[in-house]
Amino acid sequence: MIPSQIYRRLAELPVFTSLSFTSKSQILIESSVRDHVNNTKRSFIQEASSRIGQSPSWLSSPSEKPDSIIARLISVSGQKTAILRETKGTPNKRFVEVWKGDQAELILETTGRHGSFYGDATFSSLCFSPEENALLYTAEANPPEEDPKDPFKKFKFEQSYGETFIDRRRPTLFWVRWDSSQTALYRNKPAAQLLK
């Protein structure tokens, strides 16, 4: 491993920021993790249960505070979590993330490849492949390129899906595949090489 990879792994270890008892046997733990891909600090919450002299004790998987999370899915094995995240700003940025425990296995910016993610009950899809090395999700397709010389483009009818889905016109399935044994390569790899 090269020094920059060692630094990144050490710097992305969670740092505990708060601990509070929610009952005699349950503890709420808050931690923060430095995300070098997005250049932000992210906060997580998890619960722990411990009864002195009794078993079993347990620790829940960390979950992020959901201010920018559109959809989340835990894999069938329970080892991985997929997150569709959209940051607010100018412009909005969209990310597909796969976490294995508290370590990022894939963080892929998809802003230029498609529009907003679908997180509603009508059109939303989010699922892992059986091998848990691919992810299927729904997002708004980019609008087709229009001919600027077309005199009839202002008369072109575009089907909408009603009041609930204003500005939603093209729900499209997207497929992301990655090699989980080579996660360092996929943090900065162009979306075009992973996204179908």
Backbone as ProteinMPNN parsed JSONL, in Angstrom:
{"seq_chain_A": "MIPSQIYRRLAELPVFTSLSFTSKSQILIESSVRDHVNNTKRSFIQEASSRIGQSPSWLSSPSEKPDSIIARLISVSGQKTAILRETKGTPNKRFVEVWKGDQAELILETTGRHGSFYGDATFSSLCFSPEENALLYTAEANPPEEDPKDPFKKFKFEQSYGETFIDRRRPTLFWVRWDSSQTALYRNKPAAQLLK", "coords_chain_A": {"N_chain_A": [[0.842, -1.173, 0.0], [0.513, 2.228, -0.797], [1.791, 5.331, 0.665], [-0.208, 7.423, 0.547], [-2.618, 6.012, 0.372], [-2.613, 4.686, 2.81], [-2.739, 6.877, 4.542], [-5.297, 7.882, 3.793], [-7.011, 5.784, 4.571], [-6.561, 5.737, 7.364], [-7.317, 8.354, 8.065], [-10.012, 8.292, 7.504], [-11.173, 6.817, 9.48], [-13.767, 6.345, 11.877], [-14.575, 8.911, 14.237], [-15.502, 9.212, 17.517], [-17.995, 11.344, 18.661], [-20.035, 11.883, 20.441], [-21.851, 10.499, 23.182], [-24.631, 9.015, 24.593], [-26.946, 7.886, 27.036], [-29.869, 6.206, 26.339], [-31.567, 4.603, 27.668], [-31.504, 2.356, 30.522], [-30.046, 0.27, 29.483], [-29.436, 0.904, 26.864], [-27.476, 2.678, 24.479], [-26.78, 5.631, 22.713], [-24.741, 6.436, 20.097], [-22.775, 8.868, 18.592], [-20.86, 9.631, 15.755], [-18.195, 10.909, 13.672], [-16.994, 11.033, 10.317], [-14.368, 11.547, 8.072], [-14.786, 12.4, 4.75], [-13.028, 12.047, 2.014], [-13.453, 12.006, -0.743], [-15.723, 13.581, -1.282], [-14.968, 15.763, 0.101], [-15.913, 16.469, 2.706], [-17.193, 16.439, 6.086], [-18.859, 13.835, 7.619], [-21.672, 12.854, 9.55], [-22.638, 10.23, 11.745], [-24.985, 7.963, 13.279], [-25.409, 5.475, 15.744], [-26.708, 2.674, 17.587], [-26.226, 1.013, 20.709], [-26.439, -1.843, 22.798], [-26.224, -2.998, 26.036], [-26.205, -5.176, 28.667], [-25.293, -5.48, 31.871], [-23.621, -8.284, 32.96], [-25.294, -9.919, 31.535], [-26.12, -11.475, 28.411], [-27.301, -11.311, 25.034], [-25.076, -8.724, 23.853], [-25.26, -5.922, 21.657], [-24.469, -4.021, 18.675], [-25.605, -1.612, 16.562], [-25.637, -1.07, 12.963], [-23.905, 1.751, 11.613], [-25.771, 4.725, 10.844], [-26.335, 7.372, 8.602], [-27.04, 10.817, 9.187], [-29.983, 11.841, 7.738], [-30.022, 14.175, 5.834], [-29.336, 14.599, 3.165], [-29.854, 12.258, 1.893], [-31.428, 10.324, -0.509], [-32.347, 7.715, -1.043], [-31.963, 4.544, 0.578], [-30.525, 1.328, 1.067], [-30.155, -1.802, 2.564], [-28.113, -4.573, 2.026], [-28.927, -8.037, 1.193], [-27.301, -9.812, 2.611], [-26.687, -8.217, 4.709], [-24.306, -6.961, 5.04], [-23.586, -4.808, 3.439], [-24.413, -1.413, 2.549], [-26.329, 0.536, 0.451], [-26.448, 3.822, -0.791], [-28.192, 6.517, -2.123], [-27.418, 9.698, -2.808], [-27.96, 13.179, -2.735], [-26.554, 16.273, -2.943], [-27.274, 19.563, -1.863], [-26.999, 22.631, -3.521], [-25.185, 24.791, -5.763], [-24.025, 23.696, -8.652], [-26.518, 21.105, -7.915], [-25.211, 18.057, -6.651], [-24.884, 14.591, -7.369], [-24.56, 11.363, -5.897], [-23.673, 7.913, -5.895], [-23.366, 5.564, -3.458], [-21.701, 2.884, -1.832], [-21.429, 1.165, 1.082], [-19.494, -0.802, 3.252], [-19.972, -1.871, 6.238], [-18.41, 0.532, 8.144], [-16.784, 1.462, 6.187], [-16.162, 2.943, 3.072], [-17.01, 1.423, 0.088], [-17.62, 2.069, -2.493], [-17.829, 5.188, -3.998], [-19.406, 7.158, -6.114], [-19.67, 9.777, -8.304], [-22.425, 10.89, -10.033], [-23.474, 13.034, -11.328], [-23.277, 14.237, -13.963], [-24.226, 12.191, -15.548], [-26.952, 11.613, -15.26], [-30.2, 12.919, -14.219], [-32.013, 13.9, -11.266], [-32.32, 11.548, -8.538], [-34.807, 8.999, -8.121], [-36.868, 8.675, -5.418], [-39.32, 8.009, -4.609], [-42.382, 6.131, -3.938], [-43.613, 5.257, -6.253], [-41.994, 5.216, -8.691], [-39.44, 4.571, -7.862], [-36.529, 2.521, -7.643], [-34.236, 0.326, -6.176], [-31.752, -1.89, -5.808], [-29.548, -4.585, -4.927], [-27.307, -6.747, -6.748], [-27.306, -10.393, -6.778], [-24.668, -11.175, -6.096], [-23.773, -8.965, -4.834], [-22.183, -7.004, -6.036], [-23.052, -5.18, -7.803], [-25.417, -2.61, -8.583], [-28.738, -1.562, -8.98], [-30.692, 1.195, -9.88], [-33.134, 3.911, -9.973], [-33.304, 6.871, -11.865], [-33.713, 10.23, -13.13], [-33.486, 10.53, -16.564], [-31.099, 12.267, -18.607], [-32.144, 15.078, -20.567], [-32.947, 14.681, -24.064], [-30.727, 15.746, -26.68], [-31.496, 18.671, -28.39], [-32.31, 19.941, -31.613], [-31.182, 23.071, -32.438], [-32.123, 24.467, -34.61], [-34.649, 23.615, -35.136], [-37.84, 24.509, -35.919], [-40.198, 23.721, -34.749], [-39.908, 22.895, -32.137], [-40.955, 24.126, -29.844], [-43.552, 23.326, -29.884], [-43.594, 20.704, -29.287], [-44.909, 17.944, -27.593], [-44.537, 16.924, -24.271], [-44.872, 14.265, -22.208], [-46.162, 14.281, -18.932], [-46.157, 13.189, -15.482], [-48.14, 14.003, -13.82], [-49.29, 16.108, -11.011], [-47.854, 15.361, -8.736], [-45.393, 14.604, -9.663], [-43.888, 16.776, -10.829], [-41.753, 18.116, -13.275], [-40.682, 15.646, -13.733], [-39.935, 13.405, -16.145], [-38.63, 11.342, -17.532], [-38.171, 8.559, -16.194], [-35.561, 6.339, -15.565], [-33.751, 3.277, -15.6], [-30.652, 2.628, -14.028], [-27.519, 1.004, -13.96], [-24.915, -0.018, -11.945], [-21.735, -1.398, -11.762], [-19.062, -2.873, -9.919], [-15.792, -3.843, -8.758], [-15.366, -5.273, -5.823], [-13.026, -6.049, -4.615], [-11.12, -4.288, -5.385], [-11.416, -1.625, -4.344], [-10.156, 0.88, -4.044], [-9.617, 1.771, -6.589], [-12.069, 2.571, -7.603], [-12.974, 4.862, -6.428], [-12.229, 7.231, -7.657], [-12.712, 6.778, -10.289], [-13.954, 7.418, -13.574], [-17.474, 7.939, -14.061], [-18.525, 6.952, -16.415], [-17.212, 4.587, -16.953], [-18.202, 2.787, -15.144], [-20.964, 2.975, -14.984], [-23.942, 1.93, -16.528]], "CA_chain_A": [[0.0, 0.0, 0.0], [1.313, 3.443, -0.866], [1.499, 6.187, 1.82], [-1.459, 8.176, 0.452], [-3.721, 5.099, 0.686], [-2.568, 4.468, 4.259], [-3.28, 8.097, 5.151], [-6.738, 7.975, 3.548], [-7.707, 4.804, 5.42], [-6.489, 6.17, 8.759], [-8.075, 9.596, 8.228], [-11.434, 8.019, 7.365], [-11.687, 6.057, 10.619], [-14.754, 7.154, 12.59], [-14.194, 9.555, 15.497], [-16.701, 9.318, 18.346], [-18.207, 12.733, 19.055], [-21.031, 11.995, 21.501], [-22.38, 9.25, 23.723], [-25.703, 9.289, 25.547], [-27.761, 6.741, 27.419], [-31.284, 6.389, 26.047], [-32.227, 3.839, 28.733], [-30.493, 1.714, 31.366], [-29.221, -0.679, 28.735], [-29.196, 1.331, 25.484], [-26.593, 3.825, 24.318], [-26.78, 6.256, 21.401], [-23.376, 6.86, 19.8], [-22.61, 9.7, 17.406], [-19.475, 9.671, 15.292], [-17.996, 11.621, 12.419], [-16.032, 10.415, 9.405], [-13.906, 12.462, 7.021], [-15.016, 11.858, 3.413], [-12.089, 12.746, 1.145], [-13.97, 12.092, -2.105], [-16.632, 14.716, -1.335], [-14.33, 16.804, 0.899], [-16.836, 16.865, 3.76], [-17.252, 15.624, 7.296], [-20.191, 13.247, 7.682], [-22.039, 12.406, 10.894], [-23.372, 8.965, 11.805], [-25.581, 7.59, 14.562], [-25.663, 4.049, 15.926], [-27.16, 2.312, 18.921], [-25.606, -0.15, 21.319], [-27.164, -2.359, 23.943], [-25.365, -3.798, 26.903], [-26.763, -5.466, 29.988], [-24.186, -5.972, 32.696], [-23.795, -9.653, 33.424], [-26.193, -10.659, 30.661], [-25.819, -11.397, 26.984], [-26.275, -10.786, 24.139], [-24.896, -7.295, 23.632], [-25.264, -5.693, 20.221], [-24.145, -2.706, 18.158], [-26.266, -1.462, 15.267], [-24.829, -0.487, 11.885], [-24.029, 3.214, 11.628], [-26.646, 5.322, 9.84], [-26.043, 8.788, 8.428], [-28.149, 11.751, 9.366], [-30.531, 11.822, 6.376], [-30.363, 15.445, 5.213], [-29.128, 14.578, 1.718], [-30.045, 10.89, 1.411], [-32.679, 10.133, -1.25], [-32.759, 6.328, -0.813], [-30.976, 3.705, 1.262], [-30.872, -0.09, 1.028], [-29.205, -2.736, 3.171], [-28.06, -5.777, 1.197], [-29.515, -9.243, 1.769], [-26.353, -10.359, 3.589], [-26.59, -7.287, 5.822], [-22.942, -6.444, 5.139], [-23.399, -3.603, 2.637], [-25.491, -0.44, 2.497], [-26.301, 1.416, -0.727], [-27.034, 5.128, -0.515], [-28.306, 7.482, -3.207], [-27.31, 10.968, -2.087], [-27.944, 14.382, -3.56], [-26.193, 17.443, -2.156], [-27.93, 20.799, -2.284], [-26.028, 23.665, -3.834], [-25.198, 25.213, -7.16], [-25.2, 22.872, -8.951], [-26.701, 19.92, -7.066], [-24.369, 16.924, -7.046], [-25.485, 13.301, -7.041], [-23.576, 10.322, -5.627], [-24.065, 6.549, -5.56], [-22.385, 5.099, -2.483], [-21.864, 1.562, -1.24], [-20.634, 1.075, 2.309], [-19.372, -2.1, 3.911], [-19.746, -1.427, 7.607], [-18.132, 1.971, 8.161], [-15.798, 1.753, 5.143], [-16.751, 3.169, 1.75], [-16.558, 0.51, -0.958], [-17.801, 2.777, -3.752], [-18.432, 6.516, -4.007], [-19.392, 7.48, -7.528], [-20.444, 10.956, -8.642], [-23.191, 10.62, -11.248], [-24.142, 14.286, -11.666], [-23.361, 14.455, -15.401], [-24.799, 11.041, -16.252], [-28.415, 11.621, -15.19], [-30.802, 13.923, -13.35], [-32.293, 13.544, -9.871], [-32.704, 10.181, -8.187], [-36.196, 8.769, -7.75], [-36.961, 8.07, -4.097], [-40.743, 7.858, -4.294], [-42.893, 4.761, -3.965], [-44.142, 4.923, -7.573], [-40.986, 4.921, -9.703], [-38.135, 4.269, -7.274], [-35.973, 1.162, -7.601], [-32.895, 0.25, -5.621], [-31.509, -3.271, -5.404], [-28.238, -5.178, -5.152], [-27.258, -8.018, -7.466], [-27.096, -11.472, -5.808], [-23.266, -11.215, -5.664], [-23.562, -7.688, -4.146], [-21.137, -6.222, -6.707], [-23.735, -4.32, -8.761], [-26.553, -1.922, -7.997], [-29.718, -1.051, -9.934], [-31.482, 2.27, -9.284], [-33.883, 4.733, -10.914], [-33.024, 8.307, -11.863], [-34.219, 10.968, -14.282], [-32.534, 10.559, -17.678], [-30.813, 13.597, -19.151], [-33.007, 15.349, -21.727], [-32.275, 14.478, -25.347], [-30.231, 16.964, -27.312], [-32.458, 19.207, -29.348], [-31.766, 20.687, -32.741], [-31.537, 24.483, -32.248], [-32.76, 24.995, -35.82], [-35.978, 23.024, -35.267], [-38.838, 25.56, -35.652], [-41.378, 23.165, -34.099], [-39.595, 22.322, -30.823], [-41.815, 24.676, -28.803], [-44.848, 22.654, -29.966], [-43.415, 19.282, -28.965], [-45.585, 17.543, -26.36], [-43.783, 16.061, -23.367], [-45.763, 13.638, -21.237], [-45.793, 14.414, -17.52], [-46.772, 12.165, -14.64], [-49.096, 14.627, -12.914], [-48.843, 17.104, -10.044], [-46.884, 14.817, -7.786], [-44.09, 14.413, -10.31], [-43.558, 17.922, -11.675], [-40.383, 18.053, -13.805], [-40.243, 14.258, -13.892], [-40.384, 13.032, -17.482], [-37.959, 10.16, -18.079], [-37.571, 7.647, -15.22], [-34.687, 5.395, -16.274], [-32.958, 2.395, -14.733], [-29.203, 2.697, -14.181], [-26.852, -0.185, -13.433], [-23.516, 0.241, -11.589], [-20.968, -2.6, -11.37], [-17.72, -2.584, -9.421], [-15.045, -4.977, -8.217], [-15.193, -4.917, -4.421], [-11.656, -6.345, -4.158], [-10.261, -3.191, -5.816], [-12.219, -0.436, -4.074], [-9.403, 2.131, -4.174], [-9.68, 2.197, -7.979], [-13.389, 3.044, -7.977], [-13.312, 6.125, -5.785], [-12.015, 8.354, -8.564], [-12.881, 6.32, -11.669], [-15.077, 8.111, -14.226], [-18.763, 7.241, -14.004], [-18.789, 6.302, -17.7], [-16.627, 3.254, -16.971], [-18.924, 1.924, -14.208], [-22.394, 3.149, -15.113], [-24.515, 1.453, -17.794]], "C_chain_A": [[0.894, 1.245, 0.0], [0.902, 4.386, 0.273], [0.188, 6.955, 1.733], [-2.679, 7.297, 0.753], [-3.769, 4.82, 2.188], [-3.164, 5.68, 4.975], [-4.799, 8.148, 5.003], [-7.506, 7.01, 4.442], [-7.705, 5.229, 6.881], [-7.344, 7.409, 9.001], [-9.574, 9.369, 8.134], [-11.978, 7.101, 8.455], [-12.692, 6.927, 11.376], [-14.192, 7.688, 13.91], [-15.478, 9.734, 16.304], [-16.819, 10.743, 18.87], [-19.181, 12.88, 20.212], [-21.494, 10.611, 21.928], [-23.461, 9.617, 24.718], [-26.492, 8.025, 25.81], [-29.214, 7.064, 27.106], [-32.153, 5.592, 27.008], [-31.125, 3.215, 29.58], [-29.548, 0.825, 30.574], [-28.918, -0.255, 27.299], [-28.405, 2.631, 25.443], [-26.704, 4.326, 22.891], [-25.395, 6.855, 21.17], [-23.387, 7.696, 18.533], [-21.135, 9.729, 17.054], [-19.402, 10.487, 14.011], [-16.886, 10.947, 11.638], [-15.648, 11.456, 8.367], [-14.068, 11.77, 5.675], [-14.134, 12.658, 2.447], [-12.591, 12.893, -0.292], [-14.841, 13.326, -2.261], [-16.1, 15.922, -0.567], [-15.292, 17.37, 1.943], [-16.632, 15.992, 4.983], [-18.68, 15.133, 7.424], [-20.439, 12.694, 9.08], [-22.895, 11.157, 10.818], [-23.909, 8.747, 13.214], [-25.706, 6.071, 14.595], [-26.043, 3.794, 17.374], [-26.43, 1.078, 19.402], [-26.45, -0.561, 22.513], [-26.222, -3.222, 24.757], [-26.038, -3.948, 28.255], [-25.662, -6.118, 30.808], [-24.525, -7.355, 33.225], [-24.712, -10.49, 32.555], [-25.719, -10.538, 29.228], [-27.122, -11.648, 26.243], [-26.226, -9.26, 24.166], [-24.876, -7.081, 22.129], [-24.917, -4.247, 19.912], [-24.762, -2.606, 16.773], [-25.287, -0.919, 14.228], [-24.975, 1.024, 11.948], [-24.977, 3.706, 10.539], [-26.401, 6.825, 9.81], [-27.273, 9.63, 8.7], [-28.697, 12.071, 7.98], [-30.883, 13.165, 5.741], [-30.204, 15.419, 3.697], [-29.374, 13.194, 1.107], [-31.421, 10.761, 0.759], [-33.219, 8.723, -1.001], [-31.62, 5.561, -0.184], [-31.467, 2.259, 1.222], [-29.772, -0.901, 1.688], [-29.266, -4.02, 2.369], [-28.64, -6.977, 1.938], [-28.607, -9.841, 2.834], [-26.249, -9.48, 4.828], [-25.218, -6.651, 5.955], [-22.753, -5.116, 4.42], [-24.636, -2.723, 2.685], [-25.296, 0.425, 1.262], [-27.031, 2.698, -0.372], [-27.039, 5.942, -1.801], [-28.393, 8.839, -2.534], [-27.228, 12.126, -3.058], [-27.652, 15.581, -2.669], [-26.898, 18.659, -2.718], [-26.84, 21.841, -2.51], [-26.173, 24.069, -5.286], [-23.961, 24.689, -7.839], [-25.354, 21.747, -7.92], [-25.784, 18.818, -7.576], [-25.029, 15.647, -6.563], [-24.406, 12.232, -6.919], [-24.269, 8.992, -5.37], [-22.97, 6.038, -4.64], [-22.73, 3.688, -2.036], [-20.893, 1.483, -0.077], [-20.636, -0.355, 2.811], [-18.98, -1.803, 5.346], [-19.551, 0.078, 7.606], [-17.073, 2.365, 7.137], [-16.496, 1.884, 3.791], [-16.152, 2.191, 0.747], [-16.653, 1.172, -2.326], [-18.427, 4.135, -3.472], [-18.28, 7.024, -5.431], [-20.26, 8.711, -7.785], [-21.113, 10.725, -9.996], [-23.895, 11.869, -11.769], [-24.314, 14.483, -13.168], [-24.046, 13.345, -16.168], [-26.321, 11.028, -16.26], [-28.884, 12.736, -14.27], [-31.021, 13.379, -11.951], [-32.645, 12.073, -9.711], [-34.203, 10.142, -7.906], [-36.199, 8.064, -6.398], [-38.394, 7.817, -3.677], [-41.173, 6.4, -4.403], [-43.365, 4.325, -5.347], [-43.064, 4.453, -8.532], [-39.66, 4.422, -9.137], [-37.785, 2.79, -7.336], [-34.586, 1.268, -7.006], [-32.681, -1.182, -5.157], [-30.083, -3.691, -5.743], [-28.378, -6.399, -6.049], [-27.051, -9.122, -6.426], [-25.658, -11.549, -5.272], [-22.874, -9.953, -4.894], [-22.368, -6.917, -4.707], [-21.73, -5.337, -7.808], [-24.992, -3.772, -8.094], [-27.435, -1.385, -9.118], [-30.535, 0.029, -9.23], [-32.165, 3.078, -10.38], [-33.515, 6.201, -10.735], [-33.611, 8.922, -13.127], [-33.15, 10.994, -15.368], [-32.293, 11.996, -18.104], [-31.716, 13.84, -20.357], [-32.25, 15.122, -23.032], [-31.812, 15.808, -25.93], [-31.207, 17.401, -28.393], [-31.734, 19.981, -30.432], [-32.161, 22.162, -32.586], [-32.237, 25.101, -33.454], [-34.173, 24.463, -36.033], [-37.045, 24.077, -34.938], [-40.045, 25.047, -34.863], [-41.111, 22.672, -32.678], [-40.482, 22.867, -29.716], [-43.206, 24.03, -28.808], [-44.776, 21.171, -29.6], [-44.054, 18.961, -27.615], [-44.68, 16.624, -25.55], [-44.731, 15.572, -22.297], [-45.258, 13.895, -19.817], [-46.528, 13.333, -16.738], [-47.684, 12.778, -13.59], [-48.445, 15.553, -11.902], [-47.761, 16.6, -9.105], [-45.486, 14.758, -8.372], [-43.779, 15.544, -11.293], [-42.076, 17.835, -12.032], [-39.823, 16.636, -13.848], [-40.808, 13.765, -15.216], [-39.838, 11.688, -17.949], [-37.356, 9.289, -16.982], [-36.81, 6.547, -15.951], [-33.928, 4.552, -15.263], [-31.481, 2.547, -15.068], [-28.58, 1.547, -13.403], [-25.387, 0.159, -13.176], [-22.885, -1.07, -11.156], [-19.592, -2.174, -10.906], [-17.092, -3.869, -8.912], [-14.703, -4.638, -6.78], [-13.806, -5.249, -3.887], [-10.693, -5.231, -4.53], [-10.957, -1.855, -5.581], [-11.451, 0.857, -4.263], [-9.478, 2.665, -5.607], [-10.988, 2.887, -8.31], [-13.785, 4.345, -7.309], [-13.186, 7.278, -6.756], [-12.181, 7.958, -10.022], [-14.062, 7.048, -12.298], [-16.349, 7.266, -14.226], [-19.034, 6.478, -15.292], [-18.243, 4.885, -17.735], [-17.387, 2.274, -16.073], [-20.413, 1.887, -14.463], [-22.872, 2.698, -16.479], [-25.829, 2.152, -18.031]], "O_chain_A": [[1.9, 1.302, 0.708], [-0.205, 4.268, 0.797], [-0.478, 7.128, 2.754], [-3.661, 7.774, 1.322], [-4.851, 4.728, 2.768], [-3.979, 5.54, 5.887], [-5.509, 8.423, 5.97], [-8.536, 7.373, 5.008], [-8.719, 5.103, 7.567], [-8.02, 7.508, 10.025], [-10.344, 10.185, 8.641], [-13.121, 6.651, 8.368], [-12.481, 8.133, 11.503], [-13.436, 7.006, 14.602], [-16.434, 10.342, 15.823], [-15.876, 11.285, 19.447], [-19.162, 13.899, 20.901], [-21.521, 9.675, 21.129], [-23.234, 10.446, 25.599], [-26.682, 7.198, 24.919], [-29.736, 8.084, 27.557], [-33.343, 5.872, 27.149], [-29.946, 3.51, 29.383], [-28.389, 0.649, 30.949], [-28.217, -0.971, 26.583], [-28.62, 3.546, 26.238], [-26.72, 3.527, 21.955], [-24.932, 7.683, 21.955], [-23.944, 7.284, 17.516], [-20.273, 9.836, 17.926], [-20.413, 10.725, 13.351], [-15.961, 10.369, 12.21], [-16.507, 12.166, 7.844], [-13.545, 10.674, 5.475], [-14.449, 13.798, 2.106], [-12.185, 13.824, -0.987], [-14.724, 14.047, -3.252], [-16.716, 16.988, -0.583], [-15.465, 18.584, 2.054], [-15.985, 14.947, 4.922], [-19.617, 15.927, 7.346], [-19.54, 12.139, 9.712], [-23.761, 11.029, 9.952], [-23.375, 9.264, 14.196], [-26.066, 5.452, 13.594], [-25.742, 4.589, 18.264], [-26.062, 0.207, 18.613], [-27.092, 0.27, 23.155], [-25.512, -4.071, 24.218], [-26.392, -2.962, 28.901], [-25.168, -7.19, 30.46], [-25.564, -7.57, 33.849], [-24.886, -11.679, 32.824], [-25.0, -9.602, 28.878], [-28.027, -12.203, 26.866], [-27.22, -8.598, 24.466], [-24.502, -7.994, 21.392], [-25.048, -3.364, 20.76], [-24.472, -3.427, 15.903], [-24.237, -0.377, 14.575], [-26.041, 1.531, 12.297], [-24.987, 3.165, 9.434], [-26.276, 7.468, 10.852], [-28.403, 9.201, 8.469], [-27.944, 12.53, 7.121], [-31.959, 13.287, 5.155], [-30.895, 16.168, 3.006], [-29.124, 12.993, -0.081], [-32.444, 11.047, 1.38], [-34.417, 8.552, -0.773], [-30.451, 5.888, -0.387], [-32.665, 1.995, 1.329], [-28.591, -0.705, 1.401], [-30.354, -4.509, 2.062], [-28.821, -6.94, 3.155], [-29.092, -10.326, 3.856], [-25.781, -9.929, 5.874], [-24.985, -5.879, 6.885], [-21.84, -4.364, 4.761], [-25.757, -3.208, 2.838], [-24.219, 0.982, 1.053], [-28.087, 2.676, 0.259], [-26.021, 6.047, -2.485], [-29.328, 9.106, -1.779], [-26.525, 12.068, -4.066], [-28.413, 15.873, -1.747], [-27.095, 18.763, -3.928], [-25.87, 21.905, -1.756], [-27.155, 23.734, -5.949], [-22.886, 25.236, -7.594], [-24.434, 21.472, -7.149], [-25.6, 18.661, -8.783], [-25.649, 15.611, -5.5], [-23.465, 12.185, -7.711], [-25.312, 8.937, -4.718], [-21.79, 6.071, -4.989], [-23.901, 3.34, -1.881], [-19.692, 1.706, -0.232], [-21.664, -1.031, 2.794], [-17.82, -1.521, 5.643], [-20.41, 0.822, 7.132], [-16.524, 3.465, 7.201], [-17.313, 1.043, 3.415], [-14.934, 2.136, 0.575], [-15.86, 0.873, -3.218], [-19.444, 4.221, -2.784], [-17.171, 7.286, -5.896], [-21.46, 8.688, -7.511], [-20.447, 10.404, -10.98], [-24.822, 11.764, -12.572], [-25.399, 14.861, -13.61], [-24.415, 13.535, -17.328], [-26.923, 10.481, -17.185], [-28.081, 13.41, -13.625], [-30.292, 12.493, -11.503], [-33.189, 11.441, -10.615], [-34.791, 11.144, -7.5], [-35.611, 6.994, -6.244], [-38.659, 7.455, -2.531], [-40.43, 5.55, -4.895], [-43.504, 3.126, -5.59], [-43.204, 3.388, -9.133], [-38.836, 3.897, -9.886], [-38.631, 1.924, -7.112], [-33.846, 2.205, -7.305], [-33.342, -1.643, -4.226], [-29.493, -3.218, -6.714], [-29.442, -7.016, -6.105], [-26.658, -8.825, -5.298], [-25.448, -11.945, -4.126], [-21.768, -9.875, -4.359], [-21.635, -6.262, -3.967], [-20.999, -4.809, -8.645], [-25.55, -4.374, -7.178], [-26.937, -0.82, -10.09], [-31.019, -0.183, -8.118], [-31.83, 2.957, -11.558], [-33.426, 6.707, -9.616], [-33.959, 8.215, -14.073], [-32.027, 11.433, -15.12], [-33.176, 12.845, -17.977], [-32.021, 12.903, -21.094], [-31.041, 15.347, -23.095], [-32.423, 16.852, -25.704], [-31.675, 16.596, -29.197], [-30.69, 20.59, -30.199], [-33.351, 22.479, -32.6], [-32.874, 26.147, -33.332], [-34.826, 24.824, -37.012], [-37.144, 24.499, -33.786], [-40.835, 25.846, -34.36], [-42.001, 22.083, -32.065], [-40.746, 22.163, -28.741], [-43.955, 24.172, -27.841], [-45.79, 20.475, -29.606], [-43.776, 19.623, -26.615], [-44.124, 15.662, -26.08], [-45.322, 16.365, -21.565], [-44.069, 13.742, -19.537], [-47.406, 12.652, -17.267], [-47.972, 12.143, -12.575], [-47.232, 15.765, -11.915], [-46.856, 17.346, -8.729], [-44.501, 14.852, -7.64], [-43.448, 15.292, -12.451], [-41.245, 17.516, -11.181], [-38.613, 16.451, -13.985], [-42.026, 13.711, -15.391], [-40.514, 10.97, -18.686], [-36.133, 9.271, -16.837], [-37.351, 5.901, -16.848], [-33.515, 5.039, -14.21], [-31.1, 2.59, -16.238], [-29.054, 1.171, -12.331], [-24.686, 0.584, -14.095], [-23.418, -1.774, -10.298], [-19.018, -1.223, -11.436], [-17.782, -4.859, -8.667], [-13.837, -3.798, -6.536], [-13.438, -4.779, -2.811], [-9.56, -5.215, -4.049], [-11.079, -1.044, -6.499], [-12.06, 1.865, -4.622], [-9.411, 3.876, -5.819], [-11.023, 3.717, -9.219], [-14.851, 4.882, -7.607], [-13.971, 8.224, -6.684], [-11.823, 8.732, -10.909], [-15.07, 7.276, -11.63], [-16.304, 6.044, -14.371], [-19.712, 5.451, -15.262], [-18.761, 4.052, -18.479], [-17.236, 1.061, -16.221], [-21.065, 0.879, -14.191], [-22.267, 3.051, -17.491], [-26.487, 1.903, -19.041]]}, "name": "protein", "num_of_chains": 1, "seq": "MIPSQIYRRLAELPVFTSLSFTSKSQILIESSVRDHVNNTKRSFIQEASSRIGQSPSWLSSPSEKPDSIIARLISVSGQKTAILRETKGTPNKRFVEVWKGDQAELILETTGRHGSFYGDATFSSLCFSPEENALLYTAEANPPEEDPKDPFKKFKFEQSYGETFIDRRRPTLFWVRWDSSQTALYRNKPAAQLLK"}
